[in-house]
XYZ file of C-alpha atoms in Angstrom:
274
model
C 271.874 126.226 132.101
C 268.577 124.374 131.705
C 268.707 120.996 129.978
C 265.591 119.551 128.275
C 265.294 115.829 128.701
C 263.268 113.886 126.108
C 260.438 111.947 127.659
C 260.287 108.196 126.953
C 256.707 108.691 125.757
C 257.905 111.121 123.047
C 260.200 108.501 121.522
C 257.407 105.941 121.633
C 255.010 108.297 119.852
C 257.581 109.101 117.169
C 258.214 105.380 116.574
C 254.508 104.707 116.300
C 254.099 107.552 113.781
C 256.992 106.200 111.674
C 255.558 102.672 111.693
C 252.140 104.087 110.791
C 253.627 105.966 107.805
C 255.499 102.824 106.686
C 252.362 100.689 106.969
C 250.366 103.280 105.055
C 253.004 103.317 102.325
C 253.001 99.513 102.083
C 249.204 99.256 101.994
C 248.972 101.854 99.246
C 251.330 99.969 96.897
C 248.915 97.103 96.060
C 246.210 99.694 95.464
C 248.491 101.601 93.100
C 249.368 98.382 91.258
C 245.661 97.537 90.975
C 244.886 101.024 89.608
C 247.683 100.676 87.043
C 246.376 97.229 86.040
C 242.834 98.564 85.626
C 244.155 101.482 83.606
C 246.112 99.173 81.292
C 243.001 97.031 80.754
C 240.817 100.065 80.077
C 243.298 101.248 77.463
C 242.703 98.097 75.373
C 240.319 98.959 72.517
C 236.771 97.674 73.126
C 236.769 95.704 69.870
C 239.897 93.791 70.926
C 238.471 92.883 74.339
C 235.238 91.625 72.770
C 236.680 89.824 69.764
C 239.422 87.749 71.357
C 237.228 85.537 73.581
C 234.724 85.131 70.745
C 237.401 83.764 68.430
C 238.605 81.321 71.074
C 235.071 80.097 71.802
C 234.308 79.657 68.116
C 237.405 77.549 67.531
C 236.663 75.356 70.539
C 233.193 74.549 69.167
C 234.406 73.061 65.901
C 235.423 69.492 65.103
C 237.516 69.680 61.903
C 237.969 65.903 61.676
C 235.299 65.342 59.019
C 235.991 68.336 56.792
C 238.797 67.001 54.606
C 237.823 63.334 54.422
C 237.101 61.709 51.074
C 233.894 59.616 50.880
C 235.752 56.327 51.451
C 237.380 57.615 54.647
C 234.112 59.195 55.776
C 232.258 55.898 55.385
C 235.021 54.039 57.245
C 234.935 56.454 60.187
C 231.140 56.246 60.302
C 231.419 52.437 60.423
C 233.867 52.656 63.340
C 231.391 54.785 65.263
C 228.622 52.308 64.490
C 230.623 49.457 66.002
C 231.282 51.436 69.200
C 227.674 52.517 69.733
C 225.812 49.387 68.570
C 227.763 46.732 70.469
C 224.858 44.269 70.672
C 224.612 43.896 66.888
C 226.297 41.210 64.839
C 228.753 41.982 62.047
C 226.062 41.279 59.453
C 223.609 43.617 61.199
C 226.247 46.354 61.405
C 227.038 45.947 57.709
C 223.377 46.573 56.949
C 223.577 49.928 58.766
C 226.714 51.117 56.975
C 226.634 54.173 54.743
C 227.249 53.214 51.101
C 230.300 55.116 49.871
C 228.443 56.121 46.704
C 225.785 57.876 48.811
C 228.345 60.323 50.266
C 229.068 63.480 48.286
C 232.702 64.591 48.356
C 232.891 68.027 50.022
C 236.596 67.945 50.937
C 237.386 70.781 48.499
C 235.342 73.257 50.549
C 238.031 75.515 52.057
C 236.288 77.736 54.656
C 235.974 76.573 58.227
C 232.631 74.838 58.727
C 230.842 77.302 60.956
C 227.331 78.724 60.576
C 228.459 81.816 58.609
C 229.925 79.520 55.938
C 226.895 77.196 55.719
C 225.154 79.147 52.909
C 228.357 79.104 50.846
C 228.711 75.362 51.520
C 225.161 74.732 50.328
C 225.535 76.844 47.205
C 228.867 75.259 46.267
C 227.353 71.789 46.562
C 224.078 72.548 44.773
C 224.177 72.508 40.935
C 222.261 75.766 40.462
C 223.325 77.400 43.709
C 221.023 79.841 45.462
C 218.450 79.711 42.664
C 217.838 76.009 43.252
C 217.942 76.396 47.037
C 215.057 78.893 46.864
C 212.877 76.545 44.844
C 210.452 73.911 46.093
C 208.300 71.081 44.833
C 204.678 71.794 43.954
C 203.822 69.139 46.558
C 203.335 70.202 50.171
C 205.881 68.899 52.678
C 208.319 67.752 50.007
C 211.762 69.389 50.582
C 214.814 69.171 48.356
C 217.194 69.554 51.331
C 217.231 68.267 54.912
C 219.749 69.555 57.471
C 220.210 67.359 60.544
C 221.660 68.815 63.741
C 222.504 67.710 67.268
C 219.615 69.423 69.051
C 216.598 71.681 68.672
C 218.606 74.667 69.904
C 221.331 74.068 67.340
C 218.659 73.568 64.670
C 217.237 77.016 65.439
C 220.656 78.596 64.826
C 221.044 76.605 61.608
C 217.618 77.717 60.413
C 218.528 81.370 60.918
C 221.664 80.807 58.833
C 219.616 79.507 55.870
C 216.497 81.672 56.222
C 217.727 83.681 53.222
C 216.567 80.813 50.978
C 213.003 80.961 52.228
C 210.318 82.465 49.981
C 206.537 82.692 50.014
C 206.407 79.469 47.982
C 209.418 77.704 49.504
C 209.512 77.733 53.287
C 212.307 76.744 55.668
C 210.646 74.204 57.970
C 211.466 73.666 61.654
C 211.488 69.887 62.082
C 212.322 69.360 65.749
C 210.302 68.545 68.842
C 211.206 71.376 71.233
C 208.144 73.670 71.579
C 206.631 72.136 68.419
C 204.155 69.299 68.941
C 204.123 66.420 66.477
C 200.567 67.196 65.332
C 201.533 70.835 64.748
C 204.439 69.749 62.543
C 202.146 67.378 60.626
C 199.582 70.126 60.052
C 202.290 72.523 58.847
C 203.752 70.045 56.341
C 200.321 69.082 55.011
C 199.591 72.646 53.908
C 203.050 74.153 53.228
C 205.486 73.959 50.351
C 208.923 73.397 51.870
C 212.330 73.820 50.230
C 214.625 73.147 53.184
C 213.838 71.268 56.374
C 216.007 71.809 59.453
C 215.759 69.615 62.518
C 216.730 66.588 64.553
C 216.930 63.023 63.288
C 214.351 61.637 65.711
C 211.592 64.083 64.764
C 212.343 63.886 61.034
C 212.197 60.083 61.142
C 208.771 60.285 62.830
C 207.501 62.683 60.180
C 208.633 60.330 57.390
C 207.371 56.994 58.734
C 204.478 58.245 60.856
C 203.609 57.953 64.531
C 200.831 56.465 66.668
C 199.279 54.753 63.684
C 199.319 57.930 61.595
C 200.926 57.966 58.172
C 204.057 60.043 57.641
C 203.627 63.398 55.921
C 207.238 64.350 55.111
C 207.666 63.346 51.473
C 211.023 62.352 49.984
C 210.266 62.377 46.241
C 212.162 65.656 45.697
C 214.904 65.107 48.281
C 218.335 65.665 46.724
C 220.608 66.135 49.726
C 220.837 65.364 53.437
C 223.287 67.649 55.254
C 224.811 66.252 58.449
C 225.874 69.066 60.782
C 228.815 67.081 62.195
C 231.430 69.825 62.709
C 229.513 71.573 65.478
C 230.304 70.650 69.099
C 228.323 71.879 72.090
C 229.824 73.131 75.370
C 230.360 69.516 76.467
C 232.235 68.753 73.231
C 229.398 66.610 71.904
C 228.332 66.651 68.289
C 225.882 64.799 66.076
C 228.302 61.866 65.845
C 229.777 62.033 69.372
C 226.463 62.175 71.251
C 225.259 58.557 71.467
C 221.452 59.167 71.549
C 221.697 61.674 68.685
C 223.913 59.341 66.654
C 221.608 56.354 67.160
C 218.630 58.453 66.064
C 220.630 59.510 62.997
C 221.436 55.887 62.115
C 217.753 54.968 62.428
C 216.761 57.815 60.109
C 219.393 57.062 57.474
C 218.144 53.471 57.392
C 214.498 54.295 56.731
C 213.712 52.028 53.772
C 212.508 54.779 51.433
C 215.578 56.876 52.161
C 217.991 53.948 51.766
C 216.464 53.237 48.367
C 217.074 56.828 47.280
C 220.708 56.569 48.438
C 221.167 53.332 46.493
C 219.747 54.880 43.309
C 221.854 58.027 43.658
C 218.747 60.218 43.922
C 219.756 61.611 47.328
C 223.269 62.381 48.560
C 224.669 62.705 52.086
C 226.918 65.703 52.773
C 229.034 66.047 55.913
C 229.239 69.701 56.997
């Protein structure tokens, strides 16, 4: 009888094949898990994938601290910020820069979150004749009834788009910021244009009121009824109109322009914190 003896090499080959199959099985498992993960993600409705991050980003860009404050508390918080950013001034000098409580309009009853989509509603609720009045303008060129002050030129552009609906052929929405708009261009525009709402930065608006380089200011305040401070917005670095020191100092300088301070004292112009 003939006996077949297994060669050592046969056993080695079989072991190698088994290990190869095991390795192949192990390497395929992560791939399968990845495919399942991708499938589960792809099954999420497109609207859900797009909306969720947007909501998170929107909430992170809002500072709700000012929204529910009464005028007295608003003035007190503004004073605290003054003391922290103007450390070289004396107590008497700081007092002179304070916002008079009577100049602040109470907007604490406004319920919606203070984002750009709610800005038109905010304006209409805090304007006696609502949208009708917001679409009007003085017969004088460069004489707005409303000024909206924002952190930066980029933010101001977004704000302008939100209120463009109030612009008409006889009541323009003016861009009052320095980015891409030279001072002389802004002066020329205001000299020949009837403006209802002006949107911009404090530094540029202050220049247009008091003048620059020996030139007289062209932004008139005779019809100004409200100054909106866009304080709820925060940029990607969590800085807002109040938090950003250069922007805040420019704001303080503007609010203390003599002609504007006189209008605040007489109750002719109100400050609204948005």
